[in-house]
């Protein structure tokens, strides 16, 4: 296993135990109770909360579902419209995390900002639109402060890093997920929602690295959080904080907020080491297509896993489940299908290296050659046929353009990041943002790796975003470093 692969997979693991179901139902199978703290008071579950009095510490909707039911979308929902996006169709309560525990948890992640509130946890399912425009749903974990800041609050959405493709990898099912990304904000008095992304944990298949699909879950997550609390709890401001896969989703949300709608104004985006598809060779994809005899151990486990999960999500959502394995060699399809749905990304990476010593072992040659013909010679070339041609069209249509007049962007990157390498990913992403007319504030933390870039820089991100939300002068970066030139 390469160092790049180790860092990627260690950073992205997050499938852990879920919290106990406080309404007396059966906890998720195999998931013991967490040590999160005391259960949510029954009063906080009462749908009779006076909606005329704005509150951000309890839901204004009924939250008495059994936790396992959150991951089953109700049948016969009304047709999807702009007004139904973000509608919460399931809501269940988890335990509350006491303030001392909140502080100790964020301190353990390297975050030193003083917390001010205990945090009540909920799990919800809300309606959203998939990348192809069809109706879907995303589950999510919601963090509500028991001691909110002065109302109205901004709506905060967090985009989680890669967890895997199987339903068990949904971060809302983990009692310890996003303790560096979402918990600090709730501990400071903000309400936060962390969408799992549609198809992860519930029906369907996650559109992994599908810029439109993921951005829709982020933007409709903002709508869901607003609909969960009473009128007057939130201002019109929306902010997104994302890491790795979630950082890319956050940048895509910035690009699409105006056209898709953010149910308010998306004012700020914080992206930590974002994994953002912006060109054909993002994550070394074209390099792999051109070098099928290269050893998978040389590409790093990260890029192998990215390619397999990304193509799986595409074929499942745009071509059909009968074609879900079209990107893999026929001899590997059954095994890959089972592995993708059963394994977290760490185990999946090891599985790929074990059964496919070379790139040709996990990329079907017909898919590889037809896609390469499209990339190298264009869609009109005689060699550009399916299955590569449709994937080529998807990639071209899925790249998004940053909104120069949209939300301000803070881009945080470590120079020791072997997962999203600064020259191959970060510098090229920043160059794209600049070409699009958006000038992000880029903070480069020289010693930071992919695994610790959030913890090392969240204190500054808190200062930066709070200044933005308060209309104050944005602070300069505290981390010291300079991005190398883009090497596409």
Coordinates of C-alpha atoms in Angstrom, one line a residue:
X1 CA 0.0 0.0 0.0
X2 CA 1.4 3.4 -1.0
X3 CA 1.6 6.2 1.5
X4 CA -0.9 8.1 -0.6
X5 CA -3.3 5.2 -0.4
X6 CA -2.8 4.8 3.4
X7 CA -3.5 8.5 4.0
X8 CA -6.5 8.6 1.7
X9 CA -8.2 5.6 3.3
X10 CA -7.4 6.5 6.8
X11 CA -8.8 10.0 6.3
X12 CA -12.0 8.9 4.7
X13 CA -13.1 6.1 7.1
X14 CA -16.1 7.0 9.0
X15 CA -18.5 4.0 9.2
X16 CA -19.0 3.5 12.9
X17 CA -21.7 2.8 15.5
X18 CA -24.9 4.6 15.5
X19 CA -26.5 6.2 18.5
X20 CA -29.3 4.5 20.4
X21 CA -32.9 5.0 19.3
X22 CA -34.3 7.1 22.1
X23 CA -37.9 6.5 21.3
X24 CA -37.6 2.9 22.4
X25 CA -37.2 1.3 19.0
X26 CA -34.5 -1.2 18.1
X27 CA -31.1 0.3 17.5
X28 CA -29.4 -0.2 14.1
X29 CA -28.3 -3.8 13.9
X30 CA -24.8 -4.3 15.1
X31 CA -24.5 -0.7 16.4
X32 CA -24.1 -0.4 20.1
X33 CA -25.2 2.7 22.0
X34 CA -22.8 5.6 21.9
X35 CA -21.5 7.5 25.0
X36 CA -23.0 10.7 23.5
X37 CA -24.8 11.7 26.7
X38 CA -28.3 12.0 28.1
X39 CA -31.3 11.2 25.8
X40 CA -33.2 14.0 24.2
X41 CA -36.1 15.2 26.4
X42 CA -39.5 14.1 25.2
X43 CA -40.6 17.7 25.2
X44 CA -38.1 18.3 22.3
X45 CA -40.0 15.8 20.3
X46 CA -43.4 17.4 20.7
X47 CA -44.7 18.6 17.4
X48 CA -46.8 21.1 19.4
X49 CA -43.8 23.4 19.9
X50 CA -45.2 26.9 19.5
X51 CA -44.1 27.8 16.0
X52 CA -44.8 31.4 16.7
X53 CA -41.8 31.6 19.0
X54 CA -38.6 31.1 16.9
X55 CA -36.4 28.4 18.4
X56 CA -33.3 26.7 17.2
X57 CA -32.9 24.1 20.0
X58 CA -35.8 21.9 19.2
X59 CA -37.6 20.8 16.0
X60 CA -40.9 22.4 15.0
X61 CA -41.9 19.1 13.4
X62 CA -42.7 15.6 14.8
X63 CA -39.5 13.6 15.4
X64 CA -40.8 10.3 16.7
X65 CA -39.8 7.9 13.9
X66 CA -37.9 4.7 14.7
X67 CA -34.3 5.3 13.6
X68 CA -34.3 2.4 11.2
X69 CA -37.3 3.9 9.4
X70 CA -35.4 7.0 8.6
X71 CA -33.6 5.0 5.9
X72 CA -36.8 3.9 4.3
X73 CA -38.4 6.6 2.2
X74 CA -42.2 6.6 2.4
X75 CA -44.1 5.6 -0.7
X76 CA -46.6 7.7 -2.6
X77 CA -45.1 11.0 -1.8
X78 CA -46.5 14.0 -3.8
X79 CA -44.9 14.9 -7.1
X80 CA -41.5 16.6 -6.7
X81 CA -41.7 20.4 -7.2
X82 CA -39.5 23.3 -6.1
X83 CA -41.6 23.7 -3.0
X84 CA -41.3 20.1 -2.0
X85 CA -37.6 20.0 -2.2
X86 CA -36.2 19.7 1.3
X87 CA -39.4 18.4 2.7
X88 CA -38.6 16.2 5.7
X89 CA -40.4 12.8 5.4
X90 CA -38.8 11.1 8.4
X91 CA -37.4 12.4 11.7
X92 CA -35.9 10.5 14.7
X93 CA -34.1 11.6 17.8
X94 CA -30.7 10.6 19.0
X95 CA -29.0 11.4 22.4
X96 CA -27.8 14.8 23.4
X97 CA -24.0 15.4 23.7
X98 CA -23.3 17.3 26.9
X99 CA -21.1 20.4 26.6
X100 CA -18.0 18.9 28.4
X101 CA -18.1 16.0 25.9
X102 CA -18.6 18.4 23.0
X103 CA -15.5 20.2 24.1
X104 CA -13.4 17.1 24.6
X105 CA -14.5 15.7 21.3
X106 CA -13.5 18.7 19.2
X107 CA -10.3 19.1 21.3
X108 CA -9.4 15.6 20.3
X109 CA -9.6 16.7 16.7
X110 CA -7.1 19.5 17.3
X111 CA -9.7 22.2 17.5
X112 CA -9.2 24.7 20.4
X113 CA -12.1 27.1 20.0
X114 CA -14.2 27.2 23.3
X115 CA -17.5 25.5 22.9
X116 CA -20.6 27.1 24.4
X117 CA -23.5 24.6 23.9
X118 CA -24.5 21.0 24.4
X119 CA -25.8 19.4 21.1
X120 CA -28.9 17.5 20.4
X121 CA -28.8 15.0 17.5
X122 CA -31.5 14.0 15.1
X123 CA -31.7 11.9 12.0
X124 CA -33.9 12.9 9.1
X125 CA -34.8 12.0 5.6
X126 CA -35.5 14.8 3.2
X127 CA -36.6 15.1 -0.5
X128 CA -34.1 16.2 -3.1
X129 CA -33.5 15.9 -6.9
X130 CA -31.0 13.5 -8.3
X131 CA -28.3 14.5 -10.8
X132 CA -30.5 13.3 -13.7
X133 CA -33.5 15.5 -12.5
X134 CA -35.5 12.6 -11.0
X135 CA -36.9 12.7 -7.5
X136 CA -34.9 11.3 -4.7
X137 CA -34.2 11.5 -1.0
X138 CA -31.2 11.9 1.3
X139 CA -30.8 11.0 4.9
X140 CA -28.9 13.3 7.2
X141 CA -27.7 13.9 10.7
X142 CA -28.8 17.2 12.3
X143 CA -27.0 18.9 15.1
X144 CA -29.1 21.4 17.2
X145 CA -27.5 23.5 19.9
X146 CA -29.3 23.5 23.2
X147 CA -27.9 27.0 23.7
X148 CA -28.2 28.7 20.3
X149 CA -26.7 32.0 19.4
X150 CA -29.0 34.9 19.0
X151 CA -31.7 34.3 16.4
X152 CA -31.9 34.3 13.5
X153 CA -29.1 31.9 12.7
X154 CA -27.5 31.3 9.3
X155 CA -28.3 27.8 7.8
X156 CA -25.1 25.7 8.0
X157 CA -24.6 22.6 5.9
X158 CA -21.6 20.3 6.1
X159 CA -20.4 18.1 3.3
X160 CA -18.9 14.8 4.6
X161 CA -15.8 13.1 3.1
X162 CA -15.8 9.7 1.3
X163 CA -17.3 6.9 3.5
X164 CA -18.1 4.2 0.9
X165 CA -20.9 3.2 -1.4
X166 CA -22.7 0.6 0.8
X167 CA -25.7 1.7 2.9
X168 CA -23.8 0.9 6.0
X169 CA -21.3 3.6 5.2
X170 CA -23.8 6.4 5.6
X171 CA -22.2 8.8 8.0
X172 CA -25.5 9.6 9.8
X173 CA -25.3 6.0 11.1
X174 CA -22.0 6.7 12.9
X175 CA -22.1 8.1 16.4
X176 CA -18.7 9.6 15.9
X177 CA -19.0 11.0 12.3
X178 CA -18.0 14.5 11.5
X179 CA -16.8 15.5 15.0
X180 CA -14.3 17.8 13.4
X181 CA -16.6 19.1 10.6
X182 CA -20.1 19.7 12.1
X183 CA -19.9 19.3 15.8
X184 CA -17.8 22.4 16.5
X185 CA -20.3 24.6 14.8
X186 CA -23.2 23.2 16.8
X187 CA -21.1 23.5 19.9
X188 CA -20.8 27.2 19.1
X189 CA -24.6 27.6 19.0
X190 CA -25.3 27.0 15.3
X191 CA -27.8 24.5 13.8
X192 CA -26.1 22.2 11.3
X193 CA -27.2 19.5 8.9
X194 CA -24.9 16.8 7.3
X195 CA -26.6 15.1 4.3
X196 CA -25.5 11.6 3.6
X197 CA -26.0 12.4 -0.2
X198 CA -29.0 10.7 -1.9
X199 CA -28.7 7.0 -2.3
X200 CA -26.2 6.5 0.5
X201 CA -27.9 4.7 3.3
X202 CA -31.3 4.6 1.7
X203 CA -32.9 3.6 -1.6
X204 CA -30.8 3.9 -4.8
X205 CA -27.1 4.4 -5.3
X206 CA -25.0 7.4 -4.3
X207 CA -23.9 9.5 -7.2
X208 CA -20.3 9.5 -6.1
X209 CA -18.4 12.6 -7.4
X210 CA -21.5 13.5 -9.5
X211 CA -21.2 17.3 -9.1
X212 CA -24.9 17.9 -9.7
X213 CA -26.2 15.0 -7.6
X214 CA -24.1 15.9 -4.6
X215 CA -24.7 19.7 -4.9
X216 CA -28.5 19.0 -4.9
X217 CA -28.2 17.1 -1.6
X218 CA -26.2 19.9 -0.1
X219 CA -28.6 22.7 -1.3
X220 CA -31.7 20.8 -0.4
X221 CA -30.2 19.9 2.9
X222 CA -30.3 23.7 3.6
X223 CA -34.0 23.7 2.7
X224 CA -34.6 20.7 5.0
X225 CA -32.9 22.3 8.0
X226 CA -34.9 25.5 7.5
X227 CA -38.1 23.4 7.3
X228 CA -37.2 21.5 10.5
X229 CA -37.2 24.5 12.8
X230 CA -39.7 27.2 13.5
X231 CA -40.2 30.2 11.3
X232 CA -37.9 32.9 12.3
X233 CA -35.1 30.6 13.5
X234 CA -33.0 31.3 10.4
X235 CA -31.8 34.3 8.5
X236 CA -31.6 34.2 4.7
X237 CA -27.9 33.4 4.9
X238 CA -26.6 29.9 4.0
X239 CA -23.0 28.6 4.4
X240 CA -21.5 25.2 3.5
X241 CA -18.4 23.6 5.1
X242 CA -17.0 20.6 3.2
X243 CA -14.1 18.2 3.4
X244 CA -12.6 16.0 0.7
X245 CA -15.6 14.6 -1.2
X246 CA -17.7 17.1 0.7
X247 CA -15.4 19.9 -0.2
X248 CA -16.0 19.2 -3.9
X249 CA -19.7 19.0 -3.2
X250 CA -19.5 22.4 -1.5
X251 CA -17.7 23.9 -4.5
X252 CA -20.4 22.5 -6.8
X253 CA -23.1 23.9 -4.6
X254 CA -21.4 27.3 -5.0
X255 CA -21.5 26.9 -8.7
X256 CA -25.2 25.8 -8.9
X257 CA -26.8 27.7 -6.0
X258 CA -28.1 30.4 -8.3
X259 CA -29.6 28.2 -10.9
X260 CA -30.8 25.3 -8.7
X261 CA -31.7 27.5 -5.7
X262 CA -30.3 27.6 -2.2
X263 CA -33.6 28.6 -0.4
X264 CA -31.8 31.8 0.8
X265 CA -28.5 33.2 -0.2
X266 CA -25.4 31.0 -0.2
X267 CA -22.9 33.5 1.2
X268 CA -19.8 31.4 2.1
X269 CA -18.1 28.1 1.3
X270 CA -15.2 26.5 3.3
X271 CA -13.6 23.7 1.3
X272 CA -10.9 21.6 3.0
X273 CA -8.8 19.6 0.5
X274 CA -11.7 19.2 -1.9
X275 CA -12.1 16.2 -4.1
X276 CA -13.7 18.0 -7.1
X277 CA -13.9 16.6 -10.6
X278 CA -13.0 19.5 -12.9
X279 CA -11.3 17.8 -15.9
X280 CA -11.0 14.3 -17.5
X281 CA -7.7 13.7 -15.7
X282 CA -8.9 14.6 -12.2
X283 CA -7.7 11.8 -9.8
X284 CA -5.4 10.5 -12.5
X285 CA -8.2 9.0 -14.5
X286 CA -6.8 9.5 -18.0
X287 CA -3.4 8.4 -16.8
X288 CA -4.9 5.1 -15.8
X289 CA -6.8 4.7 -19.0
X290 CA -3.6 5.2 -21.0
X291 CA -1.5 2.8 -18.9
X292 CA -3.5 -0.4 -18.3
X293 CA -0.4 -2.4 -17.4
X294 CA 0.6 -0.1 -14.6
X295 CA 0.6 -1.8 -11.2
X296 CA -2.4 -0.7 -9.0
X297 CA 0.0 -0.3 -6.1
X298 CA 1.7 2.4 -8.1
X299 CA -1.4 4.4 -8.7
X300 CA -2.2 4.5 -5.0
X301 CA -5.3 2.9 -3.5
X302 CA -7.1 6.2 -3.5
X303 CA -7.4 6.7 -7.2
X304 CA -8.4 3.0 -7.8
X305 CA -11.2 3.3 -5.3
X306 CA -12.3 6.7 -6.7
X307 CA -12.5 5.3 -10.2
X308 CA -14.5 2.2 -9.2
X309 CA -17.0 4.1 -7.1
X310 CA -17.5 6.9 -9.5
X311 CA -18.2 4.7 -12.5
X312 CA -20.4 2.5 -10.4
X313 CA -22.5 5.5 -9.4
X314 CA -22.8 6.7 -13.0
X315 CA -23.9 3.4 -14.5
X316 CA -26.4 2.8 -11.7
X317 CA -28.0 6.2 -11.9
X318 CA -27.8 7.0 -15.6
X319 CA -27.7 3.7 -17.5
X320 CA -29.5 1.2 -15.2
X321 CA -28.6 -1.4 -12.6
X322 CA -28.3 -4.1 -15.2
X323 CA -25.2 -2.1 -16.5
X324 CA -23.8 -1.1 -13.1
X325 CA -20.7 -3.2 -13.6
X326 CA -20.0 -2.2 -17.3
X327 CA -16.7 -0.4 -16.4
X328 CA -15.2 -3.6 -14.9
X329 CA -13.7 -6.7 -16.6
X330 CA -16.4 -9.3 -17.0
X331 CA -14.4 -11.8 -14.8
X332 CA -14.5 -9.3 -11.9
X333 CA -18.0 -7.9 -12.1
X334 CA -19.7 -10.2 -9.6
X335 CA -16.9 -9.7 -7.1
X336 CA -16.7 -6.0 -7.5
X337 CA -20.4 -5.5 -7.2
X338 CA -20.5 -7.4 -3.9
X339 CA -17.4 -5.6 -2.6
X340 CA -18.6 -2.1 -3.5
X341 CA -21.9 -2.7 -1.6
X342 CA -20.4 -4.5 1.4
X343 CA -17.1 -2.8 2.0
X344 CA -16.0 0.5 3.4
X345 CA -13.4 2.2 1.2
X346 CA -10.4 1.0 3.2
X347 CA -11.4 -2.7 2.8
X348 CA -12.5 -2.1 -0.8
X349 CA -9.0 -0.6 -1.6
X350 CA -7.3 -3.7 -0.3
X351 CA -9.7 -5.9 -2.2
X352 CA -8.9 -4.2 -5.5
X353 CA -5.2 -4.6 -5.0
X354 CA -5.7 -8.2 -4.1
X355 CA -7.7 -9.2 -7.2
X356 CA -6.4 -6.7 -9.7
X357 CA -2.6 -6.3 -9.6
X358 CA -2.7 -4.0 -12.7
X359 CA -5.1 -1.4 -13.9
X360 CA -6.4 -3.7 -16.6
X361 CA -7.7 -5.9 -13.8
X362 CA -10.3 -3.4 -12.7
X363 CA -11.0 -1.3 -15.8
X364 CA -12.8 -3.2 -18.6
X365 CA -10.8 -2.9 -21.8
X366 CA -13.8 -2.1 -24.0
X367 CA -14.8 0.7 -21.7
X368 CA -11.2 1.9 -21.5
X369 CA -10.6 2.0 -25.2
X370 CA -13.9 3.5 -26.2
X371 CA -13.7 6.2 -23.6
X372 CA -10.1 7.0 -24.5
X373 CA -11.1 7.4 -28.1
X374 CA -13.7 10.0 -27.0
X375 CA -11.2 11.8 -24.8
X376 CA -8.3 11.8 -27.3
X377 CA -10.2 12.2 -30.6
X378 CA -13.7 13.6 -29.8
X379 CA -17.2 12.3 -29.7
X380 CA -17.4 12.1 -33.5
X381 CA -14.6 9.6 -33.8
X382 CA -15.6 6.2 -35.0
X383 CA -14.0 4.6 -31.9
X384 CA -16.0 6.7 -29.6
X385 CA -18.9 4.4 -28.9
X386 CA -20.6 3.0 -25.8
X387 CA -20.0 2.2 -23.1
X388 CA -17.3 4.9 -23.1
X389 CA -19.3 7.4 -25.1
X390 CA -22.1 7.8 -22.7
X391 CA -19.6 8.2 -19.8
X392 CA -17.7 10.8 -21.8
X393 CA -20.9 12.8 -22.3
X394 CA -21.7 12.5 -18.6
X395 CA -18.3 13.8 -17.6
X396 CA -18.5 16.8 -20.0
X397 CA -22.0 17.7 -18.8
X398 CA -21.2 17.3 -15.1
X399 CA -18.4 19.8 -14.9
X400 CA -19.7 23.0 -13.3
X401 CA -18.6 26.6 -13.5
X402 CA -18.1 28.6 -10.3
X403 CA -20.3 31.6 -9.8
X404 CA -18.2 34.8 -9.7
X405 CA -21.0 36.7 -8.1
X406 CA -21.9 33.9 -5.7
X407 CA -20.6 32.8 -2.3
X408 CA -17.1 33.7 -1.1
X409 CA -14.8 30.6 -1.0
X410 CA -12.1 29.7 1.5
X411 CA -10.0 26.9 0.1
X412 CA -7.8 25.1 2.7
X413 CA -5.1 22.8 1.4
X414 CA -2.1 20.9 3.0
X415 CA 1.2 20.6 1.1
X416 CA 1.8 17.1 2.6
X417 CA -1.5 15.8 1.2
X418 CA -0.9 12.7 -0.9
X419 CA -4.6 12.1 -1.5
X420 CA -5.5 15.4 -3.1
X421 CA -1.9 16.3 -4.2
X422 CA -1.4 20.1 -4.2
X423 CA 0.1 20.3 -7.7
X424 CA -2.2 17.8 -9.3
X425 CA -5.5 18.6 -7.7
X426 CA -5.6 21.7 -5.5
X427 CA -3.6 24.0 -7.7
X428 CA -5.6 23.0 -10.7
X429 CA -8.9 23.5 -8.9
X430 CA -7.8 26.9 -7.8
X431 CA -6.8 27.7 -11.3
X432 CA -10.2 26.7 -12.5
X433 CA -12.0 28.8 -10.0
X434 CA -9.9 31.8 -11.0
X435 CA -10.6 31.1 -14.7
X436 CA -14.3 31.0 -13.9
X437 CA -14.0 34.5 -12.5
X438 CA -14.0 33.6 -8.8
X439 CA -10.9 34.4 -6.7
X440 CA -10.9 32.2 -3.6
X441 CA -9.0 32.9 -0.5
X442 CA -6.5 30.1 -0.4
X443 CA -4.8 29.0 2.8
X444 CA -2.0 26.6 2.4
X445 CA -0.9 24.7 5.5
X446 CA 2.6 23.3 4.6
X447 CA 2.8 20.4 7.1
X448 CA -0.9 19.4 6.8
X449 CA -1.9 16.0 5.4
X450 CA -5.3 14.9 4.1
X451 CA -5.9 13.3 7.5
X452 CA -5.4 16.3 9.7
X453 CA -6.1 19.4 7.5
X454 CA -9.5 19.9 9.0
X455 CA -8.4 19.7 12.6
X456 CA -5.4 21.9 12.1
X457 CA -7.4 24.6 10.3
X458 CA -10.9 24.5 11.7
X459 CA -10.2 27.2 14.3
X460 CA -9.3 29.6 11.5
X461 CA -12.2 28.5 9.4
X462 CA -14.5 29.3 12.3
X463 CA -13.0 32.8 12.6
X464 CA -13.2 33.4 8.8
X465 CA -16.8 32.2 8.3
X466 CA -18.1 34.0 11.4
X467 CA -16.5 37.2 10.1
X468 CA -18.1 36.7 6.8
X469 CA -21.5 36.1 8.3
X470 CA -21.2 39.1 10.6
X471 CA -20.1 41.4 7.7
X472 CA -16.7 42.0 9.1
X473 CA -13.3 42.1 7.3
X474 CA -12.1 38.6 6.5
X475 CA -8.9 37.6 8.4
X476 CA -5.7 36.6 6.6
X477 CA -4.6 33.0 6.6
X478 CA -2.8 31.8 9.7
X479 CA -1.3 28.8 7.9
X480 CA 1.9 29.5 5.9
X481 CA 2.6 27.9 2.5
X482 CA 2.4 28.4 -1.2
X483 CA 0.6 26.2 -3.7
X484 CA 2.9 24.8 -6.5
X485 CA 1.9 25.3 -10.1
X486 CA -0.9 23.2 -11.5
X487 CA 0.4 20.0 -13.1
X488 CA -2.7 18.7 -14.9

